Amino acid sequence: MGKSRRKEKVVPPPQLPPDVKEDEIEFSDEDVKYVEENKEYARFVSRIDTTAINRQCVGEPKTVEDKYEEERSKKKTHEEEKETNEIQVDPVDVLPVKTLDGQLHYRTVTKRSKLAGDDPVEAEEDVLEDENILNKSQRRAKAKKSKKEAKKQEKEVPKEIIQEEETPQAAVLAEVKEELSAEETFENKKNRLAELGMQLLSDPEANIRSLKEMLDISKDENTKIVKLCLLSVLAVFKDIIPGYRIRLPTEKELEMKVSKDVKKTRFYESNLLKAYKSYLQKLMAFERQSVYNQVANRCICTLLDAKPHFNYRDNLLIAVVRNISSPDEVVRRLCCSTIRSLFSNEGKHGGELTVQAVRLIADQVKSQNCQLHPNSIEVFMSIRFDEDIGKRDREEANKKKFKKNDKRNNQEEQNQVQENERKKSNREMMSKIRDEVNADYKGVTYEPDAMERRKMQTVTLSAVFETYFRILRKTMYSIGESSTEEDTTLNPGAFGPHPLLAPCLDGLAKFTQQLDLDYIGDLMNYLKKLASSSSVSTNSKKKNSKLLTVSERLRCCLVAFKVMRSNLNALNVDLQDFFVQLYNLLLEYRPGRDSGEVLAESLKIMLCDDRHQDMQKAAAFVKRLATFALCFGCAESMSALVTLKNLLQRNVKCRNLLENDAGGGSVSGSILKYQPYATDPNLSGAFASVLWELNLLTKHYHPAISTMASTISNMNTSQNQTFLSAVTPQQAFADYSLVKESFEPKNESRKLNNKRKRESEEDKDVPEIDMVELKKKLKENFTILRGIKEDERVRMELQFEKKKTTKKQSNVAKKKPKSPKSNKRI
């Protein structure tokens, strides 16, 4: 029995594996190598009969005839089921029907399921096939059923209406359910990202394939999930990326036999590079979308700042420089901060990225025609140029040479015994090993040689000065165009007419020591022309947007003085034109429009720090600064008074302006009258005036300014030397610009109000004023005043008439004929 049962059992065929696309199948390098090495043992695979396996597992392919027979058999079974469902009614219940042939025909009824007892559709199926055969009782029952169904339908109508009223509540519930489901999916994906990230951080080599799953989550439609995915992958890469640049093995290296550890590292590095490349491609794609622009730029900047030595750094640098002048302030600040960190931390990348970044910025300035945000050029201020490159190496080499020579001399003098061959060989081996270690250390630390560093510095300097001179040339060209053109309604750029001029001048002032002397003369000529260009054209007398502002012209003067200071021994340039421009710009300055910090710096460098000054020029600046302090706010007036005091302390003869006598005493000069609107300070005749402005400044509402003015006015003219003030104009401007917001002048009205309140409390019993008497007195007063005015008018008319009469009489006397006696005499 047991054998027969075993024979009867049918073994089902094995299931085939699920279909997988060929693109999704991944073979490791180890499997491919193993198959290529053992091809002889895999010949049996080609001999396998696949058709037999498919027949056993899937079955033989069906023909058209087989399909037709199956459909026919299905139809027959369906008809048989119908016949079985029909039952014959008991002949006792219903009378049969006799046909013409004489056969008795009994009614048949379909089977009725027990579950569908109350279903109206199945009740209709139970209706008799031939309605003509029904009895009277059956007809009555049918009519009753129809009436009941009609009543039920009438009762069901309000239920439908109630359901229609409840539909908005159902819609709200559906929305709530959808929101809950969305929150659940968001939390699930968030937790999944956290799990994958923790796995990668704990063991990156074993879980390197989970990076692909994390990157697949970024394809989600929800923006929050995409942002979380990008930031989490960024954190993982910051921790996983090694401290060296990955180099994939070549074909020859792959053919070589390698240990298992090397194979693991190669597999890990290749997968890491693939994932990193796909991540960067997604960041570049998301950068173009406005929703993910900030997140993508943040990830790019952090990667470049944290790992500037790793692969694909050139692509990251191009993306950062492209957005360095972005209209979005957040993105622009991120890009500028990353480039500043690259310039300041050259040890991470060996200075290669600084050269590339400077070249890219120079190309962008050229392509955009100098219409960029000022931050794109301010980045150059963080570059450091080392003038003492290679000095230490040279000193060490010289020390070694001197030591060797000393040793040789000592050996010759002492006639020491020669060393053994073993010791010599050991020393040679040690020197070789040290050289190899030093070479490996340099390769790992990215520190180039002194010659390479010098080359990189020269390239960066040339690119920086090229951009600076391009900006100066562009401003000169635009100013020349604006002076020739009559139409001054041209629209400036998005960042202003000259957005890069201010950072360009600051950079020139910082890096003038690195500039060649052959170019300094051209630079000074450019600065003179730019400083002399005013923001109001002489012909049209209308403001032109292309011309320079007061602060920009002051910057030009500052740069000229800084260039002269850095190259004092090699240059012989007259700075009188820049003093003339400063003298005229003090009148054109406006506190809300122009920057006061630039003005304070120019006063310090050009007037306070200048030792050799002409007496007439110093007196003119003293007078102009006094009027300037009288017209503007606390910070500007305080910086002007500080410079005025410094000039008076250095130039004793200028203290004659503090005297009361107009004309300045014996030091009046060739010009006898003061000309306040003179353009040249030497031709203003300041010694012919007095510093009467200080008397008004002593009554200033700010106590510091009033005290400063009083101390200046009380200076003694007989002293030959005094101690200079330690406060600079810049410090004074910075201090009192902050105090200006918090300072509140004392109000004397409060004191007067308090006095009035006290008097009112003391004198409570004051008599009431009679308004009628007051009106009478006022009328009398006004009538008296009117009478006086009328009398004056009448007197003026009488005097005018008397003058007319006298003039007529004189004219008549002139026209009378001469006497005969006079004729005889003639």
JSON list of N, CA, C and O in Angstrom, two decimals, residues 226-227 230-231 234 279 283-303 320 323 326-335 338:
[
{"chain": "A", "resi": 226, "resn": "VAL", "atom": "N", "xyz": [13.03, 65.02, -0.17]},
{"chain": "A", "resi": 226, "resn": "VAL", "atom": "CA", "xyz": [14.19, 65.20, -1.06]},
{"chain": "A", "resi": 226, "resn": "VAL", "atom": "C", "xyz": [15.27, 66.02, -0.36]},
{"chain": "A", "resi": 226, "resn": "VAL", "atom": "O", "xyz": [16.47, 65.69, -0.43]},
{"chain": "A", "resi": 227, "resn": "LYS", "atom": "N", "xyz": [14.87, 67.08, 0.33]},
{"chain": "A", "resi": 227, "resn": "LYS", "atom": "CA", "xyz": [15.85, 67.91, 1.04]},
{"chain": "A", "resi": 227, "resn": "LYS", "atom": "C", "xyz": [16.54, 67.13, 2.16]},
{"chain": "A", "resi": 227, "resn": "LYS", "atom": "O", "xyz": [17.76, 67.22, 2.34]},
{"chain": "A", "resi": 230, "resn": "LEU", "atom": "N", "xyz": [19.09, 64.74, 0.58]},
{"chain": "A", "resi": 230, "resn": "LEU", "atom": "CA", "xyz": [20.31, 65.40, 0.13]},
{"chain": "A", "resi": 230, "resn": "LEU", "atom": "C", "xyz": [21.22, 65.75, 1.31]},
{"chain": "A", "resi": 230, "resn": "LEU", "atom": "O", "xyz": [22.44, 65.55, 1.26]},
{"chain": "A", "resi": 231, "resn": "LEU", "atom": "N", "xyz": [20.63, 66.26, 2.39]},
{"chain": "A", "resi": 231, "resn": "LEU", "atom": "CA", "xyz": [21.44, 66.65, 3.55]},
{"chain": "A", "resi": 231, "resn": "LEU", "atom": "C", "xyz": [22.01, 65.44, 4.29]},
{"chain": "A", "resi": 231, "resn": "LEU", "atom": "O", "xyz": [23.15, 65.47, 4.78]},
{"chain": "A", "resi": 234, "resn": "LEU", "atom": "N", "xyz": [24.85, 64.09, 2.32]},
{"chain": "A", "resi": 234, "resn": "LEU", "atom": "CA", "xyz": [25.99, 65.00, 2.50]},
{"chain": "A", "resi": 234, "resn": "LEU", "atom": "C", "xyz": [26.74, 64.68, 3.80]},
{"chain": "A", "resi": 234, "resn": "LEU", "atom": "O", "xyz": [27.98, 64.61, 3.81]},
{"chain": "A", "resi": 279, "resn": "TYR", "atom": "N", "xyz": [25.59, 61.44, -7.02]},
{"chain": "A", "resi": 279, "resn": "TYR", "atom": "CA", "xyz": [25.11, 62.47, -6.08]},
{"chain": "A", "resi": 279, "resn": "TYR", "atom": "C", "xyz": [25.41, 63.87, -6.61]},
{"chain": "A", "resi": 279, "resn": "TYR", "atom": "O", "xyz": [24.55, 64.77, -6.55]},
{"chain": "A", "resi": 283, "resn": "LEU", "atom": "N", "xyz": [22.84, 66.92, -7.62]},
{"chain": "A", "resi": 283, "resn": "LEU", "atom": "CA", "xyz": [22.95, 68.28, -7.08]},
{"chain": "A", "resi": 283, "resn": "LEU", "atom": "C", "xyz": [22.97, 69.33, -8.19]},
{"chain": "A", "resi": 283, "resn": "LEU", "atom": "O", "xyz": [22.34, 70.38, -8.08]},
{"chain": "A", "resi": 284, "resn": "MET", "atom": "N", "xyz": [23.68, 69.02, -9.29]},
{"chain": "A", "resi": 284, "resn": "MET", "atom": "CA", "xyz": [23.72, 69.97, -10.41]},
{"chain": "A", "resi": 284, "resn": "MET", "atom": "C", "xyz": [22.33, 70.12, -11.05]},
{"chain": "A", "resi": 284, "resn": "MET", "atom": "O", "xyz": [21.96, 71.20, -11.52]},
{"chain": "A", "resi": 285, "resn": "ALA", "atom": "N", "xyz": [21.57, 69.02, -11.07]},
{"chain": "A", "resi": 285, "resn": "ALA", "atom": "CA", "xyz": [20.22, 69.10, -11.64]},
{"chain": "A", "resi": 285, "resn": "ALA", "atom": "C", "xyz": [19.28, 69.87, -10.71]},
{"chain": "A", "resi": 285, "resn": "ALA", "atom": "O", "xyz": [18.46, 70.68, -11.17]},
{"chain": "A", "resi": 286, "resn": "PHE", "atom": "N", "xyz": [19.38, 69.64, -9.40]},
{"chain": "A", "resi": 286, "resn": "PHE", "atom": "CA", "xyz": [18.52, 70.33, -8.44]},
{"chain": "A", "resi": 286, "resn": "PHE", "atom": "C", "xyz": [18.88, 71.81, -8.31]},
{"chain": "A", "resi": 286, "resn": "PHE", "atom": "O", "xyz": [18.05, 72.61, -7.90]},
{"chain": "A", "resi": 287, "resn": "GLU", "atom": "N", "xyz": [20.10, 72.16, -8.65]},
{"chain": "A", "resi": 287, "resn": "GLU", "atom": "CA", "xyz": [20.52, 73.56, -8.54]},
{"chain": "A", "resi": 287, "resn": "GLU", "atom": "C", "xyz": [19.74, 74.46, -9.49]},
{"chain": "A", "resi": 287, "resn": "GLU", "atom": "O", "xyz": [19.49, 75.63, -9.19]},
{"chain": "A", "resi": 288, "resn": "ARG", "atom": "N", "xyz": [19.31, 73.93, -10.62]},
{"chain": "A", "resi": 288, "resn": "ARG", "atom": "CA", "xyz": [18.56, 74.72, -11.59]},
{"chain": "A", "resi": 288, "resn": "ARG", "atom": "C", "xyz": [17.12, 74.96, -11.18]},
{"chain": "A", "resi": 288, "resn": "ARG", "atom": "O", "xyz": [16.45, 75.84, -11.72]},
{"chain": "A", "resi": 289, "resn": "GLN", "atom": "N", "xyz": [16.62, 74.16, -10.24]},
{"chain": "A", "resi": 289, "resn": "GLN", "atom": "CA", "xyz": [15.24, 74.31, -9.77]},
{"chain": "A", "resi": 289, "resn": "GLN", "atom": "C", "xyz": [15.21, 75.29, -8.60]},
{"chain": "A", "resi": 289, "resn": "GLN", "atom": "O", "xyz": [16.05, 75.23, -7.70]},
{"chain": "A", "resi": 290, "resn": "SER", "atom": "N", "xyz": [14.23, 76.17, -8.62]},
{"chain": "A", "resi": 290, "resn": "SER", "atom": "CA", "xyz": [14.15, 77.22, -7.59]},
{"chain": "A", "resi": 290, "resn": "SER", "atom": "C", "xyz": [13.83, 76.66, -6.21]},
{"chain": "A", "resi": 290, "resn": "SER", "atom": "O", "xyz": [14.22, 77.24, -5.19]},
{"chain": "A", "resi": 291, "resn": "VAL", "atom": "N", "xyz": [13.13, 75.51, -6.16]},
{"chain": "A", "resi": 291, "resn": "VAL", "atom": "CA", "xyz": [12.73, 74.94, -4.87]},
{"chain": "A", "resi": 291, "resn": "VAL", "atom": "C", "xyz": [13.95, 74.41, -4.13]},
{"chain": "A", "resi": 291, "resn": "VAL", "atom": "O", "xyz": [14.08, 74.57, -2.91]},
{"chain": "A", "resi": 292, "resn": "TYR", "atom": "N", "xyz": [14.84, 73.75, -4.86]},
{"chain": "A", "resi": 292, "resn": "TYR", "atom": "CA", "xyz": [16.01, 73.10, -4.24]},
{"chain": "A", "resi": 292, "resn": "TYR", "atom": "C", "xyz": [17.30, 73.89, -4.45]},
{"chain": "A", "resi": 292, "resn": "TYR", "atom": "O", "xyz": [18.39, 73.33, -4.25]},
{"chain": "A", "resi": 293, "resn": "ASN", "atom": "N", "xyz": [17.22, 75.14, -4.86]},
{"chain": "A", "resi": 293, "resn": "ASN", "atom": "CA", "xyz": [18.43, 75.89, -5.20]},
{"chain": "A", "resi": 293, "resn": "ASN", "atom": "C", "xyz": [19.33, 76.10, -3.98]},
{"chain": "A", "resi": 293, "resn": "ASN", "atom": "O", "xyz": [20.53, 75.84, -4.02]},
{"chain": "A", "resi": 294, "resn": "GLN", "atom": "N", "xyz": [18.75, 76.53, -2.89]},
{"chain": "A", "resi": 294, "resn": "GLN", "atom": "CA", "xyz": [19.55, 76.82, -1.69]},
{"chain": "A", "resi": 294, "resn": "GLN", "atom": "C", "xyz": [20.14, 75.55, -1.09]},
{"chain": "A", "resi": 294, "resn": "GLN", "atom": "O", "xyz": [21.31, 75.52, -0.68]},
{"chain": "A", "resi": 295, "resn": "VAL", "atom": "N", "xyz": [19.35, 74.48, -1.04]},
{"chain": "A", "resi": 295, "resn": "VAL", "atom": "CA", "xyz": [19.84, 73.23, -0.45]},
{"chain": "A", "resi": 295, "resn": "VAL", "atom": "C", "xyz": [20.97, 72.65, -1.29]},
{"chain": "A", "resi": 295, "resn": "VAL", "atom": "O", "xyz": [22.00, 72.20, -0.77]},
{"chain": "A", "resi": 296, "resn": "ALA", "atom": "N", "xyz": [20.81, 72.65, -2.62]},
{"chain": "A", "resi": 296, "resn": "ALA", "atom": "CA", "xyz": [21.83, 72.11, -3.50]},
{"chain": "A", "resi": 296, "resn": "ALA", "atom": "C", "xyz": [23.13, 72.91, -3.41]},
{"chain": "A", "resi": 296, "resn": "ALA", "atom": "O", "xyz": [24.23, 72.33, -3.33]},
{"chain": "A", "resi": 297, "resn": "ASN", "atom": "N", "xyz": [23.03, 74.23, -3.37]},
{"chain": "A", "resi": 297, "resn": "ASN", "atom": "CA", "xyz": [24.23, 75.06, -3.26]},
{"chain": "A", "resi": 297, "resn": "ASN", "atom": "C", "xyz": [24.90, 74.88, -1.89]},
{"chain": "A", "resi": 297, "resn": "ASN", "atom": "O", "xyz": [26.13, 74.92, -1.80]},
{"chain": "A", "resi": 298, "resn": "ARG", "atom": "N", "xyz": [24.12, 74.69, -0.87]},
{"chain": "A", "resi": 298, "resn": "ARG", "atom": "CA", "xyz": [24.70, 74.44, 0.45]},
{"chain": "A", "resi": 298, "resn": "ARG", "atom": "C", "xyz": [25.50, 73.14, 0.45]},
{"chain": "A", "resi": 298, "resn": "ARG", "atom": "O", "xyz": [26.62, 73.07, 0.99]},
{"chain": "A", "resi": 299, "resn": "CYS", "atom": "N", "xyz": [24.95, 72.10, -0.16]},
{"chain": "A", "resi": 299, "resn": "CYS", "atom": "CA", "xyz": [25.66, 70.81, -0.23]},
{"chain": "A", "resi": 299, "resn": "CYS", "atom": "C", "xyz": [26.94, 70.93, -1.05]},
{"chain": "A", "resi": 299, "resn": "CYS", "atom": "O", "xyz": [27.99, 70.40, -0.66]},
{"chain": "A", "resi": 300, "resn": "ILE", "atom": "N", "xyz": [26.88, 71.65, -2.18]},
{"chain": "A", "resi": 300, "resn": "ILE", "atom": "CA", "xyz": [28.07, 71.81, -3.04]},
{"chain": "A", "resi": 300, "resn": "ILE", "atom": "C", "xyz": [29.16, 72.57, -2.29]},
{"chain": "A", "resi": 300, "resn": "ILE", "atom": "O", "xyz": [30.34, 72.20, -2.31]},
{"chain": "A", "resi": 301, "resn": "CYS", "atom": "N", "xyz": [28.78, 73.65, -1.61]},
{"chain": "A", "resi": 301, "resn": "CYS", "atom": "CA", "xyz": [29.77, 74.48, -0.91]},
{"chain": "A", "resi": 301, "resn": "CYS", "atom": "C", "xyz": [30.40, 73.72, 0.26]},
{"chain": "A", "resi": 301, "resn": "CYS", "atom": "O", "xyz": [31.62, 73.81, 0.48]},
{"chain": "A", "resi": 302, "resn": "THR", "atom": "N", "xyz": [29.61, 72.97, 1.01]},
{"chain": "A", "resi": 302, "resn": "THR", "atom": "CA", "xyz": [30.17, 72.23, 2.14]},
{"chain": "A", "resi": 302, "resn": "THR", "atom": "C", "xyz": [31.09, 71.11, 1.68]},
{"chain": "A", "resi": 302, "resn": "THR", "atom": "O", "xyz": [32.13, 70.85, 2.32]},
{"chain": "A", "resi": 303, "resn": "LEU", "atom": "N", "xyz": [30.74, 70.45, 0.58]},
{"chain": "A", "resi": 303, "resn": "LEU", "atom": "CA", "xyz": [31.63, 69.41, 0.05]},
{"chain": "A", "resi": 303, "resn": "LEU", "atom": "C", "xyz": [32.96, 70.00, -0.40]},
{"chain": "A", "resi": 303, "resn": "LEU", "atom": "O", "xyz": [34.03, 69.44, -0.13]},
{"chain": "A", "resi": 320, "resn": "VAL", "atom": "N", "xyz": [30.41, 76.68, -7.89]},
{"chain": "A", "resi": 320, "resn": "VAL", "atom": "CA", "xyz": [30.46, 77.71, -6.85]},
{"chain": "A", "resi": 320, "resn": "VAL", "atom": "C", "xyz": [30.75, 79.08, -7.46]},
{"chain": "A", "resi": 320, "resn": "VAL", "atom": "O", "xyz": [30.12, 80.09, -7.10]},
{"chain": "A", "resi": 323, "resn": "ASN", "atom": "N", "xyz": [27.80, 80.78, -9.18]},
{"chain": "A", "resi": 323, "resn": "ASN", "atom": "CA", "xyz": [26.79, 81.39, -8.31]},
{"chain": "A", "resi": 323, "resn": "ASN", "atom": "C", "xyz": [27.36, 82.42, -7.35]},
{"chain": "A", "resi": 323, "resn": "ASN", "atom": "O", "xyz": [26.72, 82.79, -6.36]},
{"chain": "A", "resi": 326, "resn": "SER", "atom": "N", "xyz": [25.13, 85.57, -7.49]},
{"chain": "A", "resi": 326, "resn": "SER", "atom": "CA", "xyz": [23.72, 85.22, -7.60]},
{"chain": "A", "resi": 326, "resn": "SER", "atom": "C", "xyz": [22.84, 86.30, -6.98]},
{"chain": "A", "resi": 326, "resn": "SER", "atom": "O", "xyz": [23.24, 86.96, -6.00]},
{"chain": "A", "resi": 327, "resn": "PRO", "atom": "N", "xyz": [21.65, 86.53, -7.52]},
{"chain": "A", "resi": 327, "resn": "PRO", "atom": "CA", "xyz": [20.74, 87.50, -6.88]},
{"chain": "A", "resi": 327, "resn": "PRO", "atom": "C", "xyz": [20.23, 87.06, -5.53]},
{"chain": "A", "resi": 327, "resn": "PRO", "atom": "O", "xyz": [19.84, 87.89, -4.71]},
{"chain": "A", "resi": 328, "resn": "ASP", "atom": "N", "xyz": [20.25, 85.74, -5.27]},
{"chain": "A", "resi": 328, "resn": "ASP", "atom": "CA", "xyz": [19.85, 85.23, -3.96]},
{"chain": "A", "resi": 328, "resn": "ASP", "atom": "C", "xyz": [20.98, 85.50, -2.96]},
{"chain": "A", "resi": 328, "resn": "ASP", "atom": "O", "xyz": [22.12, 85.06, -3.15]},
{"chain": "A", "resi": 329, "resn": "GLU", "atom": "N", "xyz": [20.66, 86.20, -1.89]},
{"chain": "A", "resi": 329, "resn": "GLU", "atom": "CA", "xyz": [21.69, 86.61, -0.94]},
{"chain": "A", "resi": 329, "resn": "GLU", "atom": "C", "xyz": [22.27, 85.42, -0.19]},
{"chain": "A", "resi": 329, "resn": "GLU", "atom": "O", "xyz": [23.48, 85.39, 0.09]},
{"chain": "A", "resi": 330, "resn": "VAL", "atom": "N", "xyz": [21.44, 84.44, 0.15]},
{"chain": "A", "resi": 330, "resn": "VAL", "atom": "CA", "xyz": [21.92, 83.28, 0.91]},
{"chain": "A", "resi": 330, "resn": "VAL", "atom": "C", "xyz": [22.93, 82.49, 0.08]},
{"chain": "A", "resi": 330, "resn": "VAL", "atom": "O", "xyz": [24.01, 82.11, 0.56]},
{"chain": "A", "resi": 331, "resn": "VAL", "atom": "N", "xyz": [22.60, 82.24, -1.18]},
{"chain": "A", "resi": 331, "resn": "VAL", "atom": "CA", "xyz": [23.49, 81.47, -2.07]},
{"chain": "A", "resi": 331, "resn": "VAL", "atom": "C", "xyz": [24.79, 82.24, -2.29]},
{"chain": "A", "resi": 331, "resn": "VAL", "atom": "O", "xyz": [25.89, 81.67, -2.29]},
{"chain": "A", "resi": 332, "resn": "ARG", "atom": "N", "xyz": [24.68, 83.56, -2.49]},
{"chain": "A", "resi": 332, "resn": "ARG", "atom": "CA", "xyz": [25.87, 84.37, -2.73]},
{"chain": "A", "resi": 332, "resn": "ARG", "atom": "C", "xyz": [26.82, 84.35, -1.52]},
{"chain": "A", "resi": 332, "resn": "ARG", "atom": "O", "xyz": [28.05, 84.24, -1.68]},
{"chain": "A", "resi": 333, "resn": "ARG", "atom": "N", "xyz": [26.28, 84.46, -0.33]},
{"chain": "A", "resi": 333, "resn": "ARG", "atom": "CA", "xyz": [27.12, 84.43, 0.86]},
{"chain": "A", "resi": 333, "resn": "ARG", "atom": "C", "xyz": [27.79, 83.07, 1.03]},
{"chain": "A", "resi": 333, "resn": "ARG", "atom": "O", "xyz": [28.97, 83.00, 1.43]},
{"chain": "A", "resi": 334, "resn": "LEU", "atom": "N", "xyz": [27.07, 82.00, 0.76]},
{"chain": "A", "resi": 334, "resn": "LEU", "atom": "CA", "xyz": [27.65, 80.67, 0.88]},
{"chain": "A", "resi": 334, "resn": "LEU", "atom": "C", "xyz": [28.83, 80.50, -0.08]},
{"chain": "A", "resi": 334, "resn": "LEU", "atom": "O", "xyz": [29.91, 80.03, 0.32]},
{"chain": "A", "resi": 335, "resn": "CYS", "atom": "N", "xyz": [28.65, 80.90, -1.32]},
{"chain": "A", "resi": 335, "resn": "CYS", "atom": "CA", "xyz": [29.71, 80.74, -2.32]},
{"chain": "A", "resi": 335, "resn": "CYS", "atom": "C", "xyz": [30.92, 81.60, -1.97]},
{"chain": "A", "resi": 335, "resn": "CYS", "atom": "O", "xyz": [32.07, 81.14, -2.08]},
{"chain": "A", "resi": 338, "resn": "THR", "atom": "N", "xyz": [32.89, 80.04, 0.97]},
{"chain": "A", "resi": 338, "resn": "THR", "atom": "CA", "xyz": [33.66, 78.85, 0.59]},
{"chain": "A", "resi": 338, "resn": "THR", "atom": "C", "xyz": [34.93, 79.24, -0.16]},
{"chain": "A", "resi": 338, "resn": "THR", "atom": "O", "xyz": [36.01, 78.68, 0.08]}
]
